[in-house]
Amino acid sequence: MQSYTIGQAARLLGVSPDTARRWADAGRITTHRDEAGRRLVDGRDLAAFSVDLARPGAAEEDTPYTSARNAFPGIVTAIKLGDVAAQVEIQAGPHRLVSLLTREAVEELGLEVGMEATARVKSTNVHIDRV
């Protein structure tokens, strides 16, 4: 399972690293340390936390959220696979993006819940880029 440093988690959540550290210190985000002593967040834990954080009234009022052009970097929070089609959800700060694509595309990208990905919006389509 992919893990993220506090800085990476902060970027995916749309907050400062200091805010992510405070949340970890308060027990809102579960962390563990690697061999080098860095604090890491499990991808699945980060995905669940990002969904909770995006719920109305859950975010701090001073939390900065930005979107540069049409790219929404975030974390995969859900994948629903059918025989041919698939649905992928990404939480990008306060934005929940859902893309319908082929099962083959999801498998080729190797997408999993907790993985960092970028949703790109073009007209009425959302494209997913693995990071």
mmCIF file of N, CA and C in Angstrom:
data_model
loop_
_atom_site.group_PDB
_atom_site.id
_atom_site.type_symbol
_atom_site.label_atom_id
_atom_site.label_comp_id
_atom_site.label_asym_id
_atom_site.label_seq_id
_atom_site.Cartn_x
_atom_site.Cartn_y
_atom_site.Cartn_z
ATOM 1 N N MET A 1 0.849 -1.183 0.000
ATOM 2 C CA MET A 1 0.000 0.000 0.000
ATOM 3 C C MET A 1 0.883 1.230 0.000
ATOM 4 N N GLN A 2 0.496 2.202 -0.756
ATOM 5 C CA GLN A 2 1.246 3.444 -0.840
ATOM 6 C C GLN A 2 1.061 4.265 0.428
ATOM 7 N N SER A 3 2.142 4.880 0.868
ATOM 8 C CA SER A 3 2.106 5.789 2.013
ATOM 9 C C SER A 3 2.567 7.158 1.556
ATOM 10 N N TYR A 4 2.178 8.194 2.292
ATOM 11 C CA TYR A 4 2.503 9.569 1.950
ATOM 12 C C TYR A 4 3.176 10.259 3.124
ATOM 13 N N THR A 5 4.140 11.118 2.822
ATOM 14 C CA THR A 5 4.731 11.944 3.865
ATOM 15 C C THR A 5 3.704 12.976 4.289
ATOM 16 N N ILE A 6 3.950 13.619 5.403
ATOM 17 C CA ILE A 6 3.041 14.670 5.867
ATOM 18 C C ILE A 6 2.920 15.767 4.809
ATOM 19 N N GLY A 7 4.025 16.140 4.175
ATOM 20 C CA GLY A 7 3.988 17.173 3.138
ATOM 21 C C GLY A 7 3.144 16.770 1.943
ATOM 22 N N GLN A 8 3.302 15.516 1.497
ATOM 23 C CA GLN A 8 2.497 15.032 0.375
ATOM 24 C C GLN A 8 1.022 14.976 0.759
ATOM 25 N N ALA A 9 0.738 14.491 1.952
ATOM 26 C CA ALA A 9 -0.650 14.424 2.425
ATOM 27 C C ALA A 9 -1.258 15.816 2.486
ATOM 28 N N ALA A 10 -0.488 16.778 2.982
ATOM 29 C CA ALA A 10 -0.975 18.161 3.077
ATOM 30 C C ALA A 10 -1.335 18.698 1.695
ATOM 31 N N ARG A 11 -0.473 18.446 0.706
ATOM 32 C CA ARG A 11 -0.730 18.933 -0.651
ATOM 33 C C ARG A 11 -1.998 18.306 -1.204
ATOM 34 N N LEU A 12 -2.193 17.013 -0.992
ATOM 35 C CA LEU A 12 -3.388 16.336 -1.489
ATOM 36 C C LEU A 12 -4.655 16.813 -0.788
ATOM 37 N N LEU A 13 -4.521 17.204 0.478
ATOM 38 C CA LEU A 13 -5.674 17.692 1.241
ATOM 39 C C LEU A 13 -5.929 19.179 1.034
ATOM 40 N N GLY A 14 -4.969 19.878 0.404
ATOM 41 C CA GLY A 14 -5.129 21.314 0.157
ATOM 42 C C GLY A 14 -4.879 22.154 1.394
ATOM 43 N N VAL A 15 -3.982 21.684 2.283
ATOM 44 C CA VAL A 15 -3.654 22.422 3.505
ATOM 45 C C VAL A 15 -2.131 22.544 3.614
ATOM 46 N N SER A 16 -1.673 23.319 4.582
ATOM 47 C CA SER A 16 -0.235 23.460 4.801
ATOM 48 C C SER A 16 0.300 22.228 5.530
ATOM 49 N N PRO A 17 1.601 21.939 5.373
ATOM 50 C CA PRO A 17 2.188 20.831 6.133
ATOM 51 C C PRO A 17 2.021 21.012 7.644
ATOM 52 N N ASP A 18 2.072 22.254 8.132
ATOM 53 C CA ASP A 18 1.866 22.499 9.562
ATOM 54 C C ASP A 18 0.474 22.065 10.004
ATOM 55 N N THR A 19 -0.532 22.339 9.181
ATOM 56 C CA THR A 19 -1.898 21.919 9.510
ATOM 57 C C THR A 19 -1.984 20.396 9.548
ATOM 58 N N ALA A 20 -1.386 19.723 8.563
ATOM 59 C CA ALA A 20 -1.413 18.261 8.540
ATOM 60 C C ALA A 20 -0.691 17.692 9.764
ATOM 61 N N ARG A 21 0.425 18.315 10.180
ATOM 62 C CA ARG A 21 1.137 17.859 11.382
ATOM 63 C C ARG A 21 0.269 18.022 12.626
ATOM 64 N N ARG A 22 -0.419 19.172 12.716
ATOM 65 C CA ARG A 22 -1.302 19.392 13.869
ATOM 66 C C ARG A 22 -2.410 18.345 13.906
ATOM 67 N N TRP A 23 -2.984 18.032 12.745
ATOM 68 C CA TRP A 23 -4.023 17.008 12.692
ATOM 69 C C TRP A 23 -3.470 15.653 13.125
ATOM 70 N N ALA A 24 -2.253 15.338 12.698
ATOM 71 C CA ALA A 24 -1.620 14.072 13.099
ATOM 72 C C ALA A 24 -1.348 14.066 14.601
ATOM 73 N N ASP A 25 -0.842 15.177 15.130
ATOM 74 C CA ASP A 25 -0.571 15.268 16.569
ATOM 75 C C ASP A 25 -1.853 15.115 17.388
ATOM 76 N N ALA A 26 -2.963 15.609 16.836
ATOM 77 C CA ALA A 26 -4.246 15.535 17.531
ATOM 78 C C ALA A 26 -4.939 14.184 17.321
ATOM 79 N N GLY A 27 -4.347 13.322 16.492
ATOM 80 C CA GLY A 27 -4.934 12.013 16.248
ATOM 81 C C GLY A 27 -5.996 11.983 15.166
ATOM 82 N N ARG A 28 -6.173 13.084 14.446
ATOM 83 C CA ARG A 28 -7.170 13.095 13.369
ATOM 84 C C ARG A 28 -6.689 12.304 12.156
ATOM 85 N N ILE A 29 -5.377 12.281 11.932
ATOM 86 C CA ILE A 29 -4.765 11.495 10.860
ATOM 87 C C ILE A 29 -3.821 10.497 11.526
ATOM 88 N N THR A 30 -3.973 9.226 11.207
ATOM 89 C CA THR A 30 -3.090 8.206 11.762
ATOM 90 C C THR A 30 -1.789 8.175 10.969
ATOM 91 N N THR A 31 -0.662 8.218 11.677
ATOM 92 C CA THR A 31 0.646 8.175 11.022
ATOM 93 C C THR A 31 1.488 7.055 11.621
ATOM 94 N N HIS A 32 2.526 6.713 10.893
ATOM 95 C CA HIS A 32 3.553 5.797 11.390
ATOM 96 C C HIS A 32 4.892 6.319 10.876
ATOM 97 N N ARG A 33 5.973 5.842 11.424
ATOM 98 C CA ARG A 33 7.303 6.318 11.028
ATOM 99 C C ARG A 33 8.013 5.259 10.190
ATOM 100 N N ASP A 34 8.770 5.740 9.181
ATOM 101 C CA ASP A 34 9.580 4.824 8.392
ATOM 102 C C ASP A 34 10.957 4.674 9.027
ATOM 103 N N GLU A 35 11.849 3.953 8.365
ATOM 104 C CA GLU A 35 13.186 3.703 8.908
ATOM 105 C C GLU A 35 13.975 4.988 9.118
ATOM 106 N N ALA A 36 13.691 6.006 8.314
ATOM 107 C CA ALA A 36 14.393 7.291 8.425
ATOM 108 C C ALA A 36 13.750 8.205 9.470
ATOM 109 N N GLY A 37 12.658 7.770 10.095
ATOM 110 C CA GLY A 37 11.994 8.574 11.113
ATOM 111 C C GLY A 37 10.945 9.527 10.572
ATOM 112 N N ARG A 38 10.695 9.483 9.251
ATOM 113 C CA ARG A 38 9.665 10.360 8.671
ATOM 114 C C ARG A 38 8.276 9.839 9.016
ATOM 115 N N ARG A 39 7.371 10.787 9.265
ATOM 116 C CA ARG A 39 5.976 10.422 9.535
ATOM 117 C C ARG A 39 5.284 10.148 8.211
ATOM 118 N N LEU A 40 4.616 9.004 8.145
ATOM 119 C CA LEU A 40 3.915 8.615 6.931
ATOM 120 C C LEU A 40 2.452 8.343 7.236
ATOM 121 N N VAL A 41 1.606 8.587 6.237
ATOM 122 C CA VAL A 41 0.173 8.325 6.329
ATOM 123 C C VAL A 41 -0.155 7.248 5.301
ATOM 124 N N ASP A 42 -0.820 6.191 5.733
ATOM 125 C CA ASP A 42 -1.247 5.125 4.841
ATOM 126 C C ASP A 42 -2.249 5.694 3.831
ATOM 127 N N GLY A 43 -2.130 5.286 2.567
ATOM 128 C CA GLY A 43 -3.002 5.807 1.512
ATOM 129 C C GLY A 43 -4.479 5.605 1.774
ATOM 130 N N ARG A 44 -4.857 4.451 2.283
ATOM 131 C CA ARG A 44 -6.282 4.201 2.565
ATOM 132 C C ARG A 44 -6.786 5.103 3.688
ATOM 133 N N ASP A 45 -5.946 5.309 4.711
ATOM 134 C CA ASP A 45 -6.332 6.213 5.800
ATOM 135 C C ASP A 45 -6.487 7.637 5.284
ATOM 136 N N LEU A 46 -5.570 8.053 4.411
ATOM 137 C CA LEU A 46 -5.641 9.403 3.854
ATOM 138 C C LEU A 46 -6.878 9.566 2.978
ATOM 139 N N ALA A 47 -7.206 8.537 2.209
ATOM 140 C CA ALA A 47 -8.401 8.590 1.361
ATOM 141 C C ALA A 47 -9.654 8.762 2.216
ATOM 142 N N ALA A 48 -9.771 7.978 3.281
ATOM 143 C CA ALA A 48 -10.943 8.078 4.163
ATOM 144 C C ALA A 48 -11.000 9.439 4.841
ATOM 145 N N PHE A 49 -9.849 9.934 5.306
ATOM 146 C CA PHE A 49 -9.816 11.232 5.964
ATOM 147 C C PHE A 49 -10.199 12.351 4.996
ATOM 148 N N SER A 50 -9.741 12.254 3.737
ATOM 149 C CA SER A 50 -10.053 13.308 2.767
ATOM 150 C C SER A 50 -11.550 13.376 2.484
ATOM 151 N N VAL A 51 -12.224 12.235 2.486
ATOM 152 C CA VAL A 51 -13.677 12.213 2.283
ATOM 153 C C VAL A 51 -14.370 12.874 3.474
ATOM 154 N N ASP A 52 -13.946 12.517 4.687
ATOM 155 C CA ASP A 52 -14.528 13.121 5.889
ATOM 156 C C ASP A 52 -14.285 14.629 5.923
ATOM 157 N N LEU A 53 -13.088 15.037 5.553
ATOM 158 C CA LEU A 53 -12.721 16.448 5.581
ATOM 159 C C LEU A 53 -13.567 17.278 4.617
ATOM 160 N N ALA A 54 -13.937 16.682 3.494
ATOM 161 C CA ALA A 54 -14.694 17.415 2.470
ATOM 162 C C ALA A 54 -16.178 17.546 2.791
ATOM 163 N N ARG A 55 -16.649 16.831 3.810
ATOM 164 C CA ARG A 55 -18.061 16.945 4.168
ATOM 165 C C ARG A 55 -18.358 18.375 4.624
ATOM 166 N N PRO A 56 -19.546 18.880 4.311
ATOM 167 C CA PRO A 56 -19.889 20.245 4.706
ATOM 168 C C PRO A 56 -19.653 20.490 6.194
ATOM 169 N N GLY A 57 -18.968 21.586 6.489
ATOM 170 C CA GLY A 57 -18.708 21.981 7.863
ATOM 171 C C GLY A 57 -17.527 21.280 8.490
ATOM 172 N N ALA A 58 -16.879 20.343 7.767
ATOM 173 C CA ALA A 58 -15.770 19.586 8.346
ATOM 174 C C ALA A 58 -14.437 20.323 8.241
ATOM 175 N N ALA A 59 -14.262 21.151 7.220
ATOM 176 C CA ALA A 59 -12.982 21.820 7.007
ATOM 177 C C ALA A 59 -12.870 23.074 7.873
ATOM 178 N N GLU A 60 -11.631 23.427 8.194
ATOM 179 C CA GLU A 60 -11.407 24.672 8.912
ATOM 180 C C GLU A 60 -11.715 25.831 7.968
ATOM 181 N N GLU A 61 -12.174 26.944 8.509
ATOM 182 C CA GLU A 61 -12.560 28.066 7.671
ATOM 183 C C GLU A 61 -11.397 28.667 6.913
ATOM 184 N N ASP A 62 -10.168 28.597 7.450
ATOM 185 C CA ASP A 62 -9.029 29.213 6.787
ATOM 186 C C ASP A 62 -8.283 28.240 5.878
ATOM 187 N N THR A 63 -8.862 27.072 5.594
ATOM 188 C CA THR A 63 -8.206 26.091 4.736
ATOM 189 C C THR A 63 -8.210 26.591 3.302
ATOM 190 N N PRO A 64 -7.021 26.761 2.692
ATOM 191 C CA PRO A 64 -6.968 27.250 1.313
ATOM 192 C C PRO A 64 -7.184 26.112 0.317
ATOM 193 N N TYR A 65 -8.089 26.288 -0.632
ATOM 194 C CA TYR A 65 -8.301 25.327 -1.692
ATOM 195 C C TYR A 65 -8.126 26.053 -3.012
ATOM 196 N N THR A 66 -7.343 25.478 -3.888
ATOM 197 C CA THR A 66 -7.122 26.095 -5.185
ATOM 198 C C THR A 66 -7.186 25.040 -6.269
ATOM 199 N N SER A 67 -7.461 25.488 -7.463
ATOM 200 C CA SER A 67 -7.420 24.619 -8.632
ATOM 201 C C SER A 67 -6.717 25.377 -9.741
ATOM 202 N N ALA A 68 -5.601 24.850 -10.180
ATOM 203 C CA ALA A 68 -4.875 25.458 -11.284
ATOM 204 C C ALA A 68 -5.422 24.902 -12.589
ATOM 205 N N ARG A 69 -5.965 25.771 -13.400
ATOM 206 C CA ARG A 69 -6.568 25.410 -14.674
ATOM 207 C C ARG A 69 -7.588 24.300 -14.496
ATOM 208 N N ASN A 70 -7.406 23.190 -15.199
ATOM 209 C CA ASN A 70 -8.413 22.128 -15.136
ATOM 210 C C ASN A 70 -7.875 20.838 -14.529
ATOM 211 N N ALA A 71 -6.795 20.912 -13.767
ATOM 212 C CA ALA A 71 -6.217 19.721 -13.143
ATOM 213 C C ALA A 71 -6.554 19.706 -11.661
ATOM 214 N N PHE A 72 -7.014 18.559 -11.191
ATOM 215 C CA PHE A 72 -7.394 18.403 -9.797
ATOM 216 C C PHE A 72 -6.583 17.266 -9.174
ATOM 217 N N PRO A 73 -5.395 17.570 -8.626
ATOM 218 C CA PRO A 73 -4.626 16.510 -7.972
ATOM 219 C C PRO A 73 -5.318 16.100 -6.679
ATOM 220 N N GLY A 74 -5.349 14.813 -6.437
ATOM 221 C CA GLY A 74 -6.011 14.334 -5.234
ATOM 222 C C GLY A 74 -5.672 12.893 -4.962
ATOM 223 N N ILE A 75 -6.583 12.237 -4.283
ATOM 224 C CA ILE A 75 -6.363 10.852 -3.875
ATOM 225 C C ILE A 75 -7.583 10.025 -4.262
ATOM 226 N N VAL A 76 -7.332 8.831 -4.767
ATOM 227 C CA VAL A 76 -8.418 7.936 -5.165
ATOM 228 C C VAL A 76 -9.119 7.441 -3.903
ATOM 229 N N THR A 77 -10.426 7.680 -3.826
ATOM 230 C CA THR A 77 -11.188 7.293 -2.640
ATOM 231 C C THR A 77 -12.112 6.104 -2.884
ATOM 232 N N ALA A 78 -12.416 5.800 -4.146
ATOM 233 C CA ALA A 78 -13.285 4.656 -4.436
ATOM 234 C C ALA A 78 -13.101 4.225 -5.878
ATOM 235 N N ILE A 79 -13.192 2.914 -6.097
ATOM 236 C CA ILE A 79 -13.163 2.345 -7.439
ATOM 237 C C ILE A 79 -14.238 1.277 -7.492
ATOM 238 N N LYS A 80 -15.120 1.394 -8.472
ATOM 239 C CA LYS A 80 -16.159 0.384 -8.684
ATOM 240 C C LYS A 80 -15.931 -0.211 -10.069
ATOM 241 N N LEU A 81 -15.601 -1.504 -10.106
ATOM 242 C CA LEU A 81 -15.310 -2.176 -11.361
ATOM 243 C C LEU A 81 -16.493 -3.002 -11.829
ATOM 244 N N GLY A 82 -16.857 -2.827 -13.087
ATOM 245 C CA GLY A 82 -17.845 -3.679 -13.724
ATOM 246 C C GLY A 82 -17.129 -4.603 -14.686
ATOM 247 N N ASP A 83 -17.894 -5.335 -15.488
ATOM 248 C CA ASP A 83 -17.268 -6.229 -16.459
ATOM 249 C C ASP A 83 -16.503 -5.445 -17.519
ATOM 250 N N VAL A 84 -17.038 -4.318 -17.956
ATOM 251 C CA VAL A 84 -16.419 -3.519 -19.009
ATOM 252 C C VAL A 84 -16.088 -2.107 -18.527
ATOM 253 N N ALA A 85 -16.980 -1.513 -17.761
ATOM 254 C CA ALA A 85 -16.814 -0.127 -17.321
ATOM 255 C C ALA A 85 -16.349 -0.062 -15.871
ATOM 256 N N ALA A 86 -15.894 1.128 -15.490
ATOM 257 C CA ALA A 86 -15.442 1.364 -14.112
ATOM 258 C C ALA A 86 -15.791 2.786 -13.722
ATOM 259 N N GLN A 87 -15.915 2.989 -12.416
ATOM 260 C CA GLN A 87 -16.152 4.323 -11.857
ATOM 261 C C GLN A 87 -15.038 4.592 -10.858
ATOM 262 N N VAL A 88 -14.363 5.741 -11.014
ATOM 263 C CA VAL A 88 -13.265 6.123 -10.125
ATOM 264 C C VAL A 88 -13.618 7.454 -9.481
ATOM 265 N N GLU A 89 -13.501 7.512 -8.144
ATOM 266 C CA GLU A 89 -13.749 8.749 -7.411
ATOM 267 C C GLU A 89 -12.430 9.271 -6.876
ATOM 268 N N ILE A 90 -12.228 10.582 -7.022
ATOM 269 C CA ILE A 90 -11.039 11.251 -6.507
ATOM 270 C C ILE A 90 -11.497 12.399 -5.617
ATOM 271 N N GLN A 91 -10.895 12.503 -4.452
ATOM 272 C CA GLN A 91 -11.129 13.638 -3.566
ATOM 273 C C GLN A 91 -9.951 14.580 -3.755
ATOM 274 N N ALA A 92 -10.213 15.761 -4.271
ATOM 275 C CA ALA A 92 -9.182 16.767 -4.528
ATOM 276 C C ALA A 92 -9.527 17.994 -3.697
ATOM 277 N N GLY A 93 -8.978 18.062 -2.487
ATOM 278 C CA GLY A 93 -9.376 19.127 -1.569
ATOM 279 C C GLY A 93 -10.852 18.976 -1.279
ATOM 280 N N PRO A 94 -11.644 20.032 -1.476
ATOM 281 C CA PRO A 94 -13.073 19.928 -1.198
ATOM 282 C C PRO A 94 -13.873 19.340 -2.360
ATOM 283 N N HIS A 95 -13.177 19.009 -3.454
ATOM 284 C CA HIS A 95 -13.863 18.560 -4.658
ATOM 285 C C HIS A 95 -13.861 17.044 -4.772
ATOM 286 N N ARG A 96 -15.036 16.468 -4.964
ATOM 287 C CA ARG A 96 -15.165 15.037 -5.244
ATOM 288 C C ARG A 96 -15.455 14.910 -6.727
ATOM 289 N N LEU A 97 -14.543 14.248 -7.430
ATOM 290 C CA LEU A 97 -14.703 14.066 -8.866
ATOM 291 C C LEU A 97 -14.918 12.594 -9.158
ATOM 292 N N VAL A 98 -15.855 12.306 -10.055
ATOM 293 C CA VAL A 98 -16.168 10.939 -10.420
ATOM 294 C C VAL A 98 -15.975 10.807 -11.924
ATOM 295 N N SER A 99 -15.227 9.784 -12.330
ATOM 296 C CA SER A 99 -14.984 9.540 -13.745
ATOM 297 C C SER A 99 -15.462 8.149 -14.112
ATOM 298 N N LEU A 100 -16.152 8.047 -15.234
ATOM 299 C CA LEU A 100 -16.541 6.754 -15.783
ATOM 300 C C LEU A 100 -15.568 6.448 -16.912
ATOM 301 N N LEU A 101 -14.911 5.309 -16.817
ATOM 302 C CA LEU A 101 -13.944 4.914 -17.824
ATOM 303 C C LEU A 101 -13.982 3.404 -17.965
ATOM 304 N N THR A 102 -13.168 2.868 -18.856
ATOM 305 C CA THR A 102 -13.173 1.427 -19.033
ATOM 306 C C THR A 102 -12.432 0.737 -17.898
ATOM 307 N N ARG A 103 -12.831 -0.485 -17.626
ATOM 308 C CA ARG A 103 -12.139 -1.306 -16.623
ATOM 309 C C ARG A 103 -10.684 -1.490 -17.038
ATOM 310 N N GLU A 104 -10.469 -1.673 -18.337
ATOM 311 C CA GLU A 104 -9.118 -1.859 -18.862
ATOM 312 C C GLU A 104 -8.229 -0.653 -18.544
ATOM 313 N N ALA A 105 -8.766 0.559 -18.660
ATOM 314 C CA ALA A 105 -7.986 1.762 -18.360
ATOM 315 C C ALA A 105 -7.589 1.801 -16.884
ATOM 316 N N VAL A 106 -8.520 1.439 -16.001
ATOM 317 C CA VAL A 106 -8.226 1.411 -14.563
ATOM 318 C C VAL A 106 -7.126 0.395 -14.279
ATOM 319 N N GLU A 107 -7.223 -0.763 -14.903
ATOM 320 C CA GLU A 107 -6.219 -1.806 -14.683
ATOM 321 C C GLU A 107 -4.865 -1.404 -15.259
ATOM 322 N N GLU A 108 -4.841 -0.787 -16.448
ATOM 323 C CA GLU A 108 -3.577 -0.352 -17.046
ATOM 324 C C GLU A 108 -2.894 0.722 -16.198
ATOM 325 N N LEU A 109 -3.694 1.616 -15.605
ATOM 326 C CA LEU A 109 -3.131 2.656 -14.738
ATOM 327 C C LEU A 109 -2.726 2.088 -13.376
ATOM 328 N N GLY A 110 -3.232 0.916 -13.048
ATOM 329 C CA GLY A 110 -2.929 0.324 -11.752
ATOM 330 C C GLY A 110 -3.536 1.107 -10.606
ATOM 331 N N LEU A 111 -4.708 1.702 -10.842
ATOM 332 C CA LEU A 111 -5.335 2.542 -9.821
ATOM 333 C C LEU A 111 -5.814 1.712 -8.639
ATOM 334 N N GLU A 112 -5.602 2.246 -7.436
ATOM 335 C CA GLU A 112 -6.073 1.642 -6.197
ATOM 336 C C GLU A 112 -6.542 2.740 -5.261
ATOM 337 N N VAL A 113 -7.450 2.408 -4.360
ATOM 338 C CA VAL A 113 -7.874 3.357 -3.338
ATOM 339 C C VAL A 113 -6.649 3.737 -2.508
ATOM 340 N N GLY A 114 -6.503 5.038 -2.252
ATOM 341 C CA GLY A 114 -5.368 5.535 -1.484
ATOM 342 C C GLY A 114 -4.223 6.018 -2.352
ATOM 343 N N MET A 115 -4.331 5.836 -3.650
ATOM 344 C CA MET A 115 -3.272 6.228 -4.569
ATOM 345 C C MET A 115 -3.462 7.676 -5.013
ATOM 346 N N GLU A 116 -2.374 8.374 -5.172
ATOM 347 C CA GLU A 116 -2.412 9.745 -5.677
ATOM 348 C C GLU A 116 -2.727 9.710 -7.167
ATOM 349 N N ALA A 117 -3.595 10.594 -7.604
ATOM 350 C CA ALA A 117 -3.958 10.692 -9.015
ATOM 351 C C ALA A 117 -4.426 12.112 -9.296
ATOM 352 N N THR A 118 -4.476 12.473 -10.551
ATOM 353 C CA THR A 118 -4.952 13.789 -10.956
ATOM 354 C C THR A 118 -6.138 13.624 -11.888
ATOM 355 N N ALA A 119 -7.238 14.288 -11.586
ATOM 356 C CA ALA A 119 -8.405 14.307 -12.468
ATOM 357 C C ALA A 119 -8.270 15.530 -13.358
ATOM 358 N N ARG A 120 -8.371 15.331 -14.644
ATOM 359 C CA ARG A 120 -8.317 16.443 -15.605
ATOM 360 C C ARG A 120 -9.686 16.566 -16.254
ATOM 361 N N VAL A 121 -10.224 17.759 -16.202
ATOM 362 C CA VAL A 121 -11.563 17.996 -16.703
ATOM 363 C C VAL A 121 -11.474 18.715 -18.046
ATOM 364 N N LYS A 122 -12.127 18.124 -19.029
ATOM 365 C CA LYS A 122 -12.198 18.734 -20.354
ATOM 366 C C LYS A 122 -13.647 18.633 -20.808
ATOM 367 N N SER A 123 -14.278 19.779 -20.971
ATOM 368 C CA SER A 123 -15.675 19.833 -21.352
ATOM 369 C C SER A 123 -16.499 19.028 -20.348
ATOM 370 N N THR A 124 -17.135 17.959 -20.778
ATOM 371 C CA THR A 124 -17.941 17.167 -19.850
ATOM 372 C C THR A 124 -17.253 15.873 -19.449
ATOM 373 N N ASN A 125 -15.978 15.732 -19.782
ATOM 374 C CA ASN A 125 -15.242 14.505 -19.467
ATOM 375 C C ASN A 125 -14.232 14.744 -18.362
ATOM 376 N N VAL A 126 -14.022 13.745 -17.524
ATOM 377 C CA VAL A 126 -12.979 13.778 -16.487
ATOM 378 C C VAL A 126 -11.999 12.675 -16.830
ATOM 379 N N HIS A 127 -10.745 13.033 -17.063
ATOM 380 C CA HIS A 127 -9.689 12.073 -17.370
ATOM 381 C C HIS A 127 -8.826 11.888 -16.130
ATOM 382 N N ILE A 128 -8.379 10.673 -15.860
ATOM 383 C CA ILE A 128 -7.570 10.366 -14.690
ATOM 384 C C ILE A 128 -6.144 10.095 -15.120
ATOM 385 N N ASP A 129 -5.165 10.799 -14.512
ATOM 386 C CA ASP A 129 -3.749 10.569 -14.747
ATOM 387 C C ASP A 129 -3.162 9.972 -13.488
ATOM 388 N N ARG A 130 -2.452 8.855 -13.623
ATOM 389 C CA ARG A 130 -1.759 8.296 -12.472
ATOM 390 C C ARG A 130 -0.507 9.134 -12.232
ATOM 391 N N VAL A 131 -0.250 9.462 -10.971
ATOM 392 C CA VAL A 131 0.903 10.293 -10.620
ATOM 393 C C VAL A 131 2.051 9.420 -10.208
#
